[in-house]
Coordinates of N, CA and C in Angstrom, one line a residue:
M1474 N 217.3 -60.7 95.4 CA 216.1 -60.8 94.4 C 216.2 -60.8 93.2
T1475 N 215.8 -61.7 92.4 CA 215.8 -61.5 90.9 C 215.3 -60.4 90.2
I1476 N 215.4 -60.2 89.1 CA 214.6 -59.1 88.4 C 213.5 -59.1 88.4
S1477 N 212.8 -60.7 87.9 CA 211.3 -60.8 87.8 C 210.6 -60.6 89.2
K1478 N 211.2 -61.0 90.0 CA 210.6 -60.8 91.4 C 210.6 -59.4 91.7
L1479 N 211.7 -58.8 91.5 CA 211.7 -57.2 91.9 C 210.6 -56.5 91.2
S1480 N 210.6 -56.9 89.8 CA 209.3 -56.3 89.0 C 207.9 -56.5 89.6
K1481 N 207.7 -57.9 89.9 CA 206.5 -58.1 90.7 C 206.3 -57.6 91.8
F1482 N 207.3 -57.4 92.6 CA 206.9 -56.7 93.8 C 206.8 -55.2 93.7
I1483 N 207.4 -54.6 92.7 CA 207.0 -53.3 92.4 C 205.7 -52.9 91.8
V1484 N 205.0 -53.7 90.9 CA 203.6 -53.8 90.6 C 202.8 -54.0 91.7
V1485 N 203.0 -54.9 92.7 CA 201.9 -55.1 93.7 C 202.1 -53.9 94.7
A1486 N 203.4 -53.3 94.9 CA 203.3 -52.1 95.8 C 202.7 -51.0 95.1
L1487 N 203.0 -50.8 93.8 CA 202.2 -49.6 93.2 C 200.7 -49.6 93.2
A1488 N 200.2 -51.1 92.9 CA 198.8 -51.3 93.0 C 198.2 -50.7 94.5
G1489 N 198.9 -51.3 95.3 CA 198.7 -51.0 96.8 C 198.2 -49.2 96.9
V1490 N 199.3 -48.6 96.5 CA 199.3 -47.4 96.7 C 198.2 -46.5 95.9
L1491 N 197.8 -47.2 94.6 CA 196.5 -46.6 94.0 C 195.4 -47.0 94.7
A1492 N 195.4 -48.1 95.1 CA 194.0 -48.4 95.5 C 193.8 -47.4 96.9
C1493 N 194.7 -46.9 97.7 CA 194.7 -46.2 98.8 C 194.1 -44.7 98.2
G1494 N 194.5 -44.4 97.0 CA 194.0 -43.5 96.4 C 192.5 -43.2 96.3
V1495 N 192.0 -44.4 96.0 CA 190.8 -44.3 95.6 C 189.9 -44.1 97.1
L1496 N 190.6 -44.6 98.2 CA 189.8 -44.5 99.3 C 190.3 -43.2 100.0
L1497 N 191.1 -42.5 100.0 CA 191.5 -41.1 100.3 C 190.7 -40.0 99.6
L1498 N 190.5 -40.6 98.0 CA 189.9 -39.4 97.1 C 188.5 -40.0 97.1
A1499 N 187.8 -40.4 98.2 CA 186.3 -40.7 98.0 C 185.5 -40.0 97.6
G1500 N 186.0 -38.4 98.1 CA 185.1 -37.3 97.6 C 183.7 -37.0 98.2
C1501 N 183.1 -38.0 98.6 CA 181.9 -37.7 99.0 C 181.4 -38.5 100.0
A1502 N 182.0 -38.2 101.3 CA 181.5 -39.1 102.7 C 180.1 -38.9 102.9
G1503 N 179.6 -37.6 102.6 CA 177.9 -37.7 102.7 C 177.5 -37.4 104.0
G1504 N 178.2 -36.7 104.8 CA 177.9 -36.1 106.1 C 178.1 -37.2 107.2
G1505 N 177.8 -38.5 106.9 CA 177.9 -39.3 107.8 C 179.3 -40.3 108.1
A1506 N 180.4 -39.8 107.2 CA 181.5 -40.6 106.8 C 182.4 -40.5 108.2
S1507 N 182.3 -39.2 108.9 CA 183.3 -39.1 110.0 C 182.8 -39.6 111.3
S1508 N 181.5 -39.9 111.2 CA 181.0 -40.6 112.4 C 180.9 -42.2 112.2
S1509 N 180.9 -42.7 110.9 CA 180.8 -44.1 110.8 C 181.7 -44.7 111.1
S1510 N 181.7 -45.9 111.7 CA 182.9 -46.6 112.1 C 182.8 -48.1 111.2
A1511 N 184.0 -48.6 111.3 CA 184.0 -50.0 110.6 C 182.9 -50.9 111.2
S1512 N 182.0 -51.6 110.3 CA 181.1 -52.5 110.7 C 181.6 -53.9 110.7
S1513 N 180.8 -54.6 111.5 CA 180.9 -56.0 111.3 C 179.9 -56.5 110.4
S1514 N 180.1 -58.0 110.1 CA 179.2 -58.6 109.2 C 177.8 -58.3 109.8
S1515 N 177.6 -58.4 111.0 CA 176.3 -58.5 111.4 C 175.6 -56.9 111.2
S1516 N 176.5 -55.9 111.3 CA 175.8 -54.6 111.0 C 175.2 -54.5 109.3
A1517 N 176.2 -55.2 108.6 CA 175.9 -55.4 107.2 C 174.7 -56.1 106.9
S1518 N 174.1 -57.0 107.9 CA 173.0 -57.7 107.5 C 171.9 -57.4 107.9
K1519 N 171.7 -56.2 108.8 CA 170.5 -55.7 109.6 C 169.4 -55.7 108.4
S1520 N 168.1 -55.6 109.1 CA 166.8 -55.8 108.1 C 166.5 -54.5 108.1
A1521 N 165.3 -54.4 107.0 CA 164.6 -53.1 106.7 C 163.9 -52.7 108.2
S1522 N 163.7 -53.5 108.9 CA 162.9 -53.1 110.1 C 163.7 -52.2 111.0
S1523 N 165.2 -52.0 110.9 CA 166.0 -51.5 111.6 C 165.9 -49.9 111.2
S1524 N 165.2 -49.4 110.5 CA 165.2 -48.1 109.9 C 165.0 -47.1 111.1
S1525 N 165.9 -45.9 110.9 CA 165.8 -44.9 112.0 C 164.8 -43.9 111.5
S1526 N 164.1 -42.8 112.3 CA 163.4 -42.0 111.9 C 164.2 -40.9 111.2
S1527 N 165.4 -40.8 111.7 CA 166.1 -39.6 111.0 C 166.4 -39.8 109.6
S1528 N 166.7 -41.1 109.4 CA 167.1 -41.1 107.8 C 166.0 -41.1 106.8
S1529 N 164.9 -41.1 107.3 CA 163.6 -41.1 106.6 C 163.3 -39.8 106.0
S1530 N 164.1 -38.9 106.5 CA 164.1 -37.4 106.0 C 164.9 -37.0 105.0
K1531 N 166.0 -37.8 104.8 CA 167.1 -37.6 104.0 C 166.8 -38.2 102.5
S1532 N 167.1 -37.5 101.6 CA 166.8 -37.7 100.3 C 167.7 -38.9 99.5
S1533 N 167.2 -39.5 98.7 CA 168.1 -40.7 98.0 C 168.2 -41.9 98.8
S1534 N 167.7 -42.3 99.6 CA 168.1 -43.3 100.6 C 167.7 -44.6 99.9
A1535 N 168.4 -45.6 99.5 CA 168.1 -46.8 98.9 C 167.1 -47.7 99.8
S1536 N 167.1 -47.6 101.2 CA 166.4 -48.3 102.0 C 166.5 -47.8 103.4
S1537 N 166.2 -48.7 104.3 CA 166.1 -48.6 105.9 C 167.9 -48.4 106.2
S1538 N 167.9 -47.3 107.5 CA 169.2 -46.8 107.7 C 169.3 -47.6 109.2
S1539 N 170.3 -48.4 109.5 CA 170.7 -48.6 110.6 C 170.9 -48.0 111.8
A1540 N 171.1 -48.2 113.1 CA 171.4 -47.5 114.0 C 172.7 -46.7 113.8
S1541 N 173.7 -47.3 113.0 CA 174.9 -46.6 112.7 C 174.9 -45.6 112.0
G1542 N 173.6 -45.3 111.4 CA 173.6 -44.0 110.4 C 173.7 -44.4 109.1
Y1543 N 173.9 -45.7 108.4 CA 173.9 -46.0 107.1 C 173.0 -46.8 106.4
V1544 N 172.6 -46.8 105.2 CA 171.7 -47.8 104.7 C 172.3 -49.1 104.6
S1545 N 171.3 -50.1 105.2 CA 172.1 -51.5 105.1 C 171.3 -52.5 104.5
S1546 N 170.2 -52.3 104.1 CA 169.4 -53.1 103.3 C 168.5 -52.4 102.3
V1547 N 168.0 -53.1 101.2 CA 166.9 -52.3 100.2 C 165.5 -52.8 100.9
E1548 N 164.7 -51.8 100.5 CA 163.1 -52.2 101.2 C 162.6 -53.3 100.1
A1549 N 161.6 -53.8 100.6 CA 161.0 -54.7 100.0 C 160.2 -54.1 98.9
G1550 N 160.2 -54.8 97.9 CA 159.8 -54.1 96.5 C 160.5 -53.3 95.8
D1551 N 161.6 -52.8 96.3 CA 162.5 -52.0 95.5 C 162.9 -52.6 94.1
K1552 N 162.3 -52.1 93.0 CA 162.6 -52.9 91.7 C 164.0 -52.8 91.3
Y1553 N 165.0 -52.0 91.8 CA 166.4 -52.0 91.7 C 167.0 -52.7 92.6
G1554 N 166.5 -53.4 93.5 CA 167.3 -54.0 94.8 C 167.5 -55.6 94.3
S1555 N 167.1 -56.0 93.0 CA 167.5 -57.2 92.5 C 167.6 -57.3 91.0
G1556 N 168.2 -58.2 90.4 CA 168.3 -58.4 89.1 C 169.5 -57.7 88.4
T1557 N 169.4 -57.5 87.2 CA 170.2 -56.7 86.2 C 169.5 -55.5 85.6
H1558 N 170.3 -54.5 85.7 CA 169.8 -53.3 85.1 C 170.8 -52.6 84.1
H1559 N 170.4 -51.5 83.4 CA 171.2 -50.7 82.9 C 171.0 -49.3 83.0
A1560 N 172.2 -48.5 83.0 CA 172.2 -47.1 83.0 C 172.9 -46.6 81.8
T1561 N 172.4 -45.7 81.2 CA 173.2 -45.1 80.1 C 173.8 -43.5 80.6
V1562 N 175.1 -43.8 80.4 CA 175.9 -42.4 80.7 C 176.4 -41.8 79.9
T1563 N 176.2 -40.4 79.7 CA 176.4 -39.5 78.5 C 177.3 -38.4 79.3
V1564 N 178.7 -38.3 78.6 CA 179.4 -37.2 79.1 C 179.5 -36.3 77.9
E1565 N 179.4 -35.0 78.0 CA 179.4 -34.1 77.0 C 180.6 -34.2 76.2
G1566 N 180.0 -34.2 74.8 CA 181.0 -34.4 73.7 C 181.4 -35.6 73.3
Y1567 N 180.7 -36.7 74.0 CA 181.0 -38.0 73.6 C 179.6 -38.8 73.5
D1568 N 179.9 -39.9 72.8 CA 178.8 -40.8 72.7 C 178.5 -41.6 74.1
P1569 N 177.2 -42.0 74.4 CA 176.9 -42.5 75.6 C 177.4 -43.9 75.7
F1570 N 177.7 -44.3 77.0 CA 178.1 -45.7 77.3 C 177.3 -46.2 78.2
T1571 N 177.1 -47.4 78.4 CA 176.4 -48.3 79.1 C 176.9 -49.0 80.4
I1572 N 176.4 -48.7 81.6 CA 176.8 -49.6 82.8 C 175.8 -50.7 82.9
E1573 N 176.3 -51.7 82.8 CA 175.5 -53.0 83.6 C 175.5 -53.0 84.8
L1574 N 174.2 -52.9 85.6 CA 174.3 -53.1 87.0 C 173.7 -54.4 87.7
N1575 N 174.6 -54.7 88.5 CA 174.6 -56.2 88.9 C 173.8 -56.0 90.8
A1576 N 172.5 -56.1 90.5 CA 171.7 -55.9 92.0 C 172.0 -57.2 92.7
D1577 N 172.1 -58.1 92.2 CA 172.2 -59.4 92.9 C 173.4 -59.6 93.7
A1578 N 174.5 -58.7 93.3 CA 175.7 -58.8 93.8 C 176.0 -57.6 94.7
A1579 N 175.3 -56.4 94.4 CA 175.1 -55.2 95.2 C 174.1 -54.6 95.1
P1580 N 173.0 -55.1 95.8 CA 171.5 -54.7 95.7 C 171.3 -52.9 96.5
V1581 N 172.4 -52.9 97.6 CA 172.0 -51.3 98.3 C 172.7 -50.6 97.5
S1582 N 173.8 -50.8 96.9 CA 174.7 -49.9 95.9 C 174.1 -49.5 94.5
V1583 N 173.3 -50.6 93.9 CA 172.6 -50.4 92.8 C 171.2 -49.4 93.1
S1584 N 170.5 -49.9 94.2 CA 169.5 -49.2 94.2 C 169.6 -47.8 94.5
N1585 N 170.8 -47.6 95.2 CA 171.3 -46.1 95.6 C 171.6 -45.2 94.4
F1586 N 172.6 -46.0 93.6 CA 172.9 -45.4 92.3 C 171.7 -45.0 91.4
C1587 N 170.7 -46.2 91.3 CA 169.7 -45.8 90.4 C 168.7 -44.6 90.8
K1588 N 168.5 -44.6 92.2 CA 167.8 -43.8 92.5 C 168.3 -42.2 92.4
L1589 N 169.4 -42.1 92.7 CA 170.2 -40.8 92.6 C 170.3 -40.4 91.0
A1590 N 170.6 -41.4 90.1 CA 170.4 -41.2 88.8 C 169.0 -40.6 88.2
S1591 N 168.0 -41.5 88.6 CA 166.9 -41.2 88.2 C 166.2 -39.7 88.8
E1592 N 166.7 -39.5 90.0 CA 166.5 -38.0 90.4 C 167.4 -36.8 89.8
G1593 N 168.4 -37.1 88.7 CA 169.0 -36.5 88.2 C 170.1 -35.8 88.8
Y1594 N 170.3 -36.3 90.2 CA 171.6 -36.0 90.7 C 172.9 -35.9 90.0
Y1595 N 173.2 -37.0 89.1 CA 174.5 -36.9 88.6 C 174.5 -35.9 87.5
D1596 N 173.3 -35.3 86.9 CA 173.6 -34.4 85.8 C 174.3 -33.2 86.2
G1597 N 175.4 -33.1 85.3 CA 176.1 -31.7 85.6 C 177.3 -31.9 86.5
K1598 N 177.2 -33.1 87.0 CA 178.5 -33.5 88.0 C 179.7 -33.8 87.0
T1599 N 180.8 -34.0 87.7 CA 182.0 -34.4 86.7 C 182.8 -35.4 87.2
F1600 N 183.8 -36.0 86.4 CA 185.0 -37.0 86.8 C 186.1 -35.8 87.0
Y1601 N 186.3 -35.7 88.3 CA 187.4 -34.7 88.7 C 188.9 -35.8 89.2
R1602 N 188.8 -36.7 88.8 CA 190.0 -37.6 89.0 C 190.3 -38.5 88.0
I1603 N 191.5 -38.7 87.2 CA 191.5 -39.5 86.1 C 193.0 -40.1 86.5
Q1604 N 193.4 -41.2 86.9 CA 194.6 -41.9 87.1 C 195.1 -42.8 86.3
Q1605 N 195.8 -42.5 85.5 CA 196.3 -43.3 84.2 C 196.4 -44.9 84.7
D1606 N 195.8 -45.7 83.8 CA 195.6 -47.1 84.1 C 195.0 -47.4 85.2
F1607 N 194.6 -46.7 85.7 CA 193.8 -47.1 87.2 C 192.3 -46.8 87.4
C1608 N 192.1 -45.5 87.3 CA 190.5 -45.4 87.6 C 190.1 -43.8 87.0
M1609 N 189.0 -43.6 86.5 CA 188.2 -42.5 86.4 C 187.3 -42.2 87.5
Q1610 N 187.4 -41.1 88.2 CA 186.3 -41.1 89.4 C 185.5 -39.9 89.4
G1611 N 184.3 -39.8 90.0 CA 183.5 -38.4 90.0 C 182.0 -39.0 90.8
G1612 N 181.5 -37.9 90.2 CA 180.0 -38.0 90.9 C 179.4 -37.5 92.2
T1613 N 180.0 -36.2 92.6 CA 179.9 -35.9 94.0 C 179.5 -34.2 93.8
K1614 N 178.7 -33.9 94.9 CA 178.8 -32.5 94.9 C 180.2 -31.8 95.3
G1615 N 180.4 -30.6 94.5 CA 181.5 -29.8 94.7 C 182.6 -30.5 93.7
N1616 N 182.3 -31.7 93.1 CA 183.1 -32.0 91.8 C 184.6 -31.8 92.4
S1617 N 184.9 -32.4 93.6 CA 186.1 -32.4 93.8 C 186.5 -33.5 95.1
A1618 N 187.5 -34.1 95.3 CA 187.7 -34.8 96.5 C 187.2 -34.5 97.8
S1619 N 187.0 -33.0 98.1 CA 186.6 -32.5 99.3 C 184.8 -32.5 99.4
G1620 N 184.5 -32.8 98.1 CA 182.7 -32.5 98.0 C 182.2 -33.3 99.4
Q1621 N 180.9 -32.8 99.8 CA 180.4 -33.3 100.9 C 178.7 -33.0 100.4
D1622 N 177.8 -33.8 101.1 CA 176.5 -33.6 100.6 C 175.8 -34.2 101.9
S1623 N 175.5 -33.5 102.7 CA 174.8 -33.8 103.9 C 173.4 -34.4 103.8
S1624 N 172.8 -34.3 102.4 CA 171.4 -34.5 102.3 C 171.7 -36.0 101.9
L1625 N 172.6 -36.5 101.7 CA 172.5 -38.0 101.2 C 173.0 -39.0 102.4
T1626 N 172.4 -40.1 102.7 CA 172.6 -40.9 103.8 C 173.6 -42.2 103.1
P1627 N 174.8 -42.3 103.9 CA 175.6 -43.3 103.5 C 175.1 -44.7 103.4
I1628 N 175.7 -45.3 102.7 CA 175.3 -46.8 102.5 C 176.3 -47.8 102.9
V1629 N 175.8 -49.2 103.2 CA 177.0 -50.1 103.6 C 178.0 -50.6 102.5
G1630 N 178.9 -50.8 103.0 CA 180.2 -51.2 102.0 C 180.0 -52.7 101.6
E1631 N 179.3 -53.0 100.3 CA 179.2 -54.1 99.9 C 180.4 -55.1 99.3
F1632 N 181.3 -55.6 100.4 CA 182.4 -56.1 100.0 C 182.8 -57.0 101.1
A1633 N 183.5 -58.3 100.8 CA 183.9 -59.3 101.7 C 184.6 -58.7 103.0
S1634 N 185.5 -57.8 102.7 CA 186.1 -57.4 103.9 C 185.4 -56.7 105.0
N1635 N 184.1 -56.1 104.7 CA 183.5 -55.6 105.4 C 182.2 -56.5 105.8
G1636 N 182.3 -57.9 105.5 CA 181.4 -59.0 106.0 C 180.4 -59.1 104.9
V1637 N 180.3 -58.6 103.8 CA 179.3 -58.9 102.9 C 179.8 -59.3 101.5
N1638 N 179.0 -60.4 101.0 CA 179.4 -61.1 100.1 C 179.0 -60.5 98.8
N1639 N 179.9 -60.1 98.1 CA 179.8 -59.6 96.7 C 180.7 -60.2 95.8
P1640 N 180.3 -61.1 94.9 CA 181.4 -61.7 93.9 C 181.9 -60.9 92.8
L1641 N 181.1 -59.6 92.5 CA 181.6 -58.8 91.6 C 182.8 -57.9 92.3
A1642 N 182.7 -57.7 93.5 CA 184.0 -57.1 94.1 C 185.1 -57.6 94.4
A1643 N 185.0 -59.2 94.3 CA 186.0 -59.9 94.4 C 186.8 -60.2 93.2
D1644 N 186.6 -59.6 92.3 CA 187.5 -59.8 90.9 C 187.3 -58.6 90.0
F1645 N 187.9 -57.6 90.6 CA 188.1 -56.2 89.7 C 188.7 -56.4 88.7
K1646 N 188.2 -56.0 87.3 CA 189.0 -56.0 85.8 C 188.7 -54.4 85.5
K1647 N 189.2 -54.3 84.2 CA 189.1 -53.1 83.5 C 187.5 -52.9 83.2
G1648 N 187.0 -51.8 83.6 CA 185.5 -51.7 83.3 C 184.7 -51.8 84.3
T1649 N 185.3 -52.5 85.4 CA 184.6 -52.6 86.7 C 183.9 -51.2 87.2
V1650 N 182.8 -51.1 87.7 CA 182.3 -49.9 88.2 C 182.0 -50.2 89.8
A1651 N 182.5 -49.2 90.7 CA 182.3 -49.2 92.2 C 182.3 -48.1 92.8
M1652 N 181.6 -48.1 94.1 CA 181.7 -47.0 94.8 C 182.8 -46.7 95.5
A1653 N 183.2 -45.2 95.6 CA 184.2 -44.8 96.3 C 184.0 -44.8 97.9
R1654 N 184.7 -44.3 98.6 CA 184.7 -44.1 99.8 C 185.5 -43.6 100.8
T1655 N 185.5 -43.1 101.9 CA 186.5 -42.7 103.0 C 187.2 -44.0 103.4
N1656 N 188.0 -43.6 104.5 CA 188.5 -45.0 105.2 C 187.4 -45.8 106.1
A1657 N 186.3 -45.1 106.3 CA 185.2 -45.8 106.7 C 184.4 -46.6 105.8
V1658 N 184.5 -47.9 106.1 CA 183.6 -48.8 105.2 C 182.5 -48.6 104.6
N1659 N 181.6 -47.9 105.5 CA 180.2 -47.6 105.3 C 179.9 -46.3 105.3
S1660 N 180.8 -45.5 104.0 CA 180.6 -44.2 104.0 C 180.4 -43.7 102.5
A1661 N 180.3 -44.5 101.7 CA 179.7 -44.1 100.3 C 178.5 -43.7 100.3
T1662 N 178.4 -42.6 99.1 CA 177.2 -42.0 99.0 C 176.9 -42.0 97.6
S1663 N 177.6 -41.1 96.8 CA 177.2 -40.9 95.4 C 178.4 -41.1 94.5
T1664 N 179.6 -41.0 94.9 CA 181.0 -40.8 94.1 C 181.3 -42.4 93.8
F1665 N 181.6 -42.5 92.4 CA 181.7 -43.7 91.9 C 183.0 -43.7 91.1
F1666 N 183.4 -45.0 90.7 CA 184.8 -45.0 89.9 C 184.9 -46.0 88.8
I1667 N 185.3 -45.8 87.6 CA 185.5 -46.8 86.7 C 187.0 -47.2 86.7
T1668 N 187.2 -48.6 86.5 CA 188.8 -49.0 86.5 C 189.2 -49.0 85.0
L1669 N 190.2 -48.7 84.9 CA 190.9 -48.2 83.6 C 191.7 -49.5 83.1
G1670 N 192.1 -50.1 84.0 CA 193.0 -51.4 83.5 C 193.0 -52.4 84.5
A1671 N 193.6 -53.6 84.0 CA 193.5 -54.9 84.9 C 194.6 -55.0 85.6
Q1672 N 195.8 -54.3 85.3 CA 197.1 -54.4 86.0 C 197.0 -54.2 87.4
Y1673 N 196.3 -53.1 87.6 CA 196.4 -52.8 89.3 C 194.8 -52.9 89.9
A1674 N 194.1 -53.5 89.0 CA 192.9 -53.6 89.5 C 192.6 -54.5 90.6
S1675 N 193.5 -55.4 90.6 CA 193.2 -56.8 91.7 C 193.5 -56.1 93.1
A1676 N 194.0 -55.1 93.2 CA 194.5 -54.5 94.4 C 193.1 -53.9 95.2
L1677 N 192.0 -53.8 94.2 CA 190.9 -53.3 95.1 C 189.8 -54.5 95.4
N1678 N 190.2 -55.5 95.2 CA 189.4 -56.9 95.2 C 189.0 -56.8 96.7
D1679 N 187.6 -56.9 97.1 CA 187.0 -57.1 98.5 C 187.3 -56.0 99.2
Q1680 N 187.6 -54.6 98.7 CA 187.8 -53.5 99.4 C 186.9 -52.6 99.1
Y1681 N 186.0 -52.6 97.9 CA 185.4 -51.8 97.5 C 183.8 -52.3 96.8
A1682 N 182.8 -51.5 97.1 CA 181.6 -52.1 96.6 C 181.5 -52.1 95.1
A1683 N 181.7 -53.1 94.3 CA 181.6 -52.9 92.9 C 180.2 -53.4 92.7
F1684 N 179.6 -52.8 91.6 CA 178.2 -53.0 91.5 C 177.9 -53.0 89.8
G1685 N 178.8 -52.9 89.0 CA 178.5 -52.9 87.7 C 179.6 -53.0 86.7
T1686 N 179.5 -53.1 85.6 CA 180.5 -53.3 84.7 C 180.2 -52.9 83.2
I1687 N 181.1 -52.4 82.5 CA 181.1 -51.6 81.4 C 181.6 -52.7 80.0
D1688 N 181.1 -53.0 79.2 CA 181.6 -53.9 78.2 C 182.7 -52.9 77.2
D1689 N 183.4 -54.0 76.3 CA 184.5 -53.3 75.6 C 184.1 -52.2 74.8
A1690 N 182.8 -52.1 74.0 CA 182.3 -51.0 73.2 C 182.4 -49.5 74.1
G1691 N 181.7 -49.9 75.6 CA 181.7 -48.8 76.4 C 183.2 -48.2 77.0
M1692 N 183.9 -49.2 77.1 CA 185.2 -49.0 77.7 C 186.1 -48.1 76.4
A1693 N 185.7 -48.3 75.3 CA 186.4 -47.5 74.1 C 186.1 -46.3 74.4
I1694 N 184.8 -45.8 74.5 CA 184.5 -44.4 74.8 C 184.9 -43.8 76.1
V1695 N 185.1 -44.7 77.1 CA 185.6 -44.3 78.5 C 187.1 -43.9 78.0
D1696 N 187.8 -44.5 77.3 CA 189.2 -44.5 77.0 C 189.4 -43.2 76.2
K1697 N 188.5 -42.8 75.3 CA 188.7 -41.4 74.9 C 188.6 -40.4 75.5
I1698 N 187.5 -40.4 76.4 CA 187.4 -39.5 77.4 C 188.8 -39.4 78.4
V1699 N 189.3 -40.5 78.8 CA 190.6 -40.3 79.7 C 191.5 -39.9 78.9
A1700 N 191.8 -40.1 77.4 CA 192.9 -39.6 76.6 C 192.9 -38.0 76.6
D1701 N 191.4 -37.7 76.5 CA 191.3 -36.1 76.3 C 191.5 -35.4 77.7
Y1702 N 191.3 -35.9 78.8 CA 191.3 -35.2 80.0 C 192.6 -35.4 80.8
L1703 N 193.3 -36.5 80.5 CA 194.2 -36.9 81.4 C 195.5 -35.8 81.5
P1704 N 195.5 -35.3 80.4 CA 196.7 -34.1 80.5 C 196.3 -33.0 81.7
A1705 N 195.3 -32.8 82.1 CA 195.0 -32.1 82.9 C 195.1 -32.6 84.5
A1706 N 195.2 -34.1 84.5 CA 195.2 -34.6 85.6 C 196.5 -34.6 86.3
D1707 N 196.6 -34.4 87.6 CA 197.9 -34.3 88.1 C 198.2 -35.7 88.7
Q1708 N 198.9 -36.4 87.9 CA 199.4 -37.8 88.5 C 200.3 -37.9 89.7
S1709 N 200.9 -36.6 90.1 CA 201.8 -36.8 91.4 C 200.6 -36.6 92.6
N1710 N 199.3 -36.4 92.4 CA 198.3 -36.2 93.2 C 197.0 -36.9 93.2
M1711 N 197.5 -38.2 92.7 CA 196.7 -39.5 92.6 C 195.5 -39.1 91.4
G1712 N 196.1 -38.3 90.5 CA 195.0 -38.0 89.2 C 194.1 -37.0 89.4
V1713 N 194.1 -36.0 90.3 CA 193.1 -35.1 90.7 C 193.2 -33.7 89.4
I1714 N 191.8 -33.5 89.1 CA 191.9 -32.4 88.3 C 191.4 -31.3 88.8
T1715 N 192.0 -30.2 89.4 CA 192.0 -29.0 90.4 C 191.0 -28.0 89.7
D1716 N 191.3 -27.8 88.2 CA 190.5 -26.8 87.5 C 188.9 -27.7 87.0
E1717 N 188.1 -27.0 87.6 CA 186.6 -27.8 87.1 C 186.3 -27.6 85.7
A1718 N 186.9 -26.5 85.2 CA 186.5 -26.3 83.9 C 187.2 -27.2 82.7
K1719 N 188.1 -28.1 83.3 CA 189.0 -29.2 82.6 C 188.6 -30.6 83.1
Q1720 N 187.4 -30.6 83.9 CA 187.1 -31.8 84.2 C 185.8 -32.4 83.1
A1721 N 185.9 -33.6 83.0 CA 184.9 -34.2 81.9 C 183.2 -34.2 82.8
K1722 N 182.6 -33.4 82.0 CA 181.2 -33.2 82.5 C 180.1 -34.4 82.2
I1723 N 179.5 -34.7 83.3 CA 178.3 -35.7 83.3 C 177.1 -35.1 82.6
A1724 N 176.8 -35.5 81.5 CA 175.5 -34.4 81.0 C 174.3 -35.1 81.7
S1725 N 174.1 -36.7 81.8 CA 173.0 -37.4 82.2 C 173.3 -38.7 82.5
I1726 N 172.9 -39.4 83.4 CA 172.9 -40.9 83.5 C 171.4 -41.3 83.8
K1727 N 171.0 -42.2 82.9 CA 169.6 -42.4 82.6 C 169.3 -44.1 82.9
V1728 N 168.7 -44.4 84.2 CA 168.3 -45.6 84.2 C 167.2 -46.2 82.9
T1729 N 167.7 -47.4 82.3 CA 166.9 -47.7 81.4 C 166.1 -49.0 81.3
D1730 N 166.3 -49.6 82.5 CA 165.5 -50.9 83.0 C 165.7 -51.5 84.4

């Protein structure tokens, strides 16, 4: 094997390991993750009429919940269920940055994120994981990878390997925002991550529900946050910051349109 081929192999292998880290450290299965099974494309396309009575009592559901126990579609008339929207994220001590939300690519993910943000769910949560050149992740009860919130209904994984067409998830780049999850494809609830570099981002393609992007100006702010909090992150443990006092705190996430 030539040196160039060996280098390419190492990069690809490392990208795969980092991608597994997003899955393993999803941090918020939302009560239903342990029981959620990998869905087929048909389960991802169930209509709003499949709503179960049990899901109606849970807060922050983006839409109807299928018999499998996860939100599979947005309700008719949901203002966040289509089009482009924006959310302003403020981390304590830093200028705010904006996420452009693409509901045409990931309607359930955007609707879920916007409703949680509008309810103030993310206010006071933290980014508990920063993996160098890969991702910054957070936004869950408990502010850790073990965080659980049984009041939240899991949502469908909007990506091609789960039978859902999502062009944004097909091409991860630096500044892509996506839902974290467990090994169950329909287990995401509130935890999200921001990709920090393009080198390894492609390993996430069609495996995670990308639902937004951050422009260069916004990523300059994210890069400052990462630089300041990276020393506290355990890179040997996929970037986890175990001391909550050393985690970047989300002051607020406000949906602006």
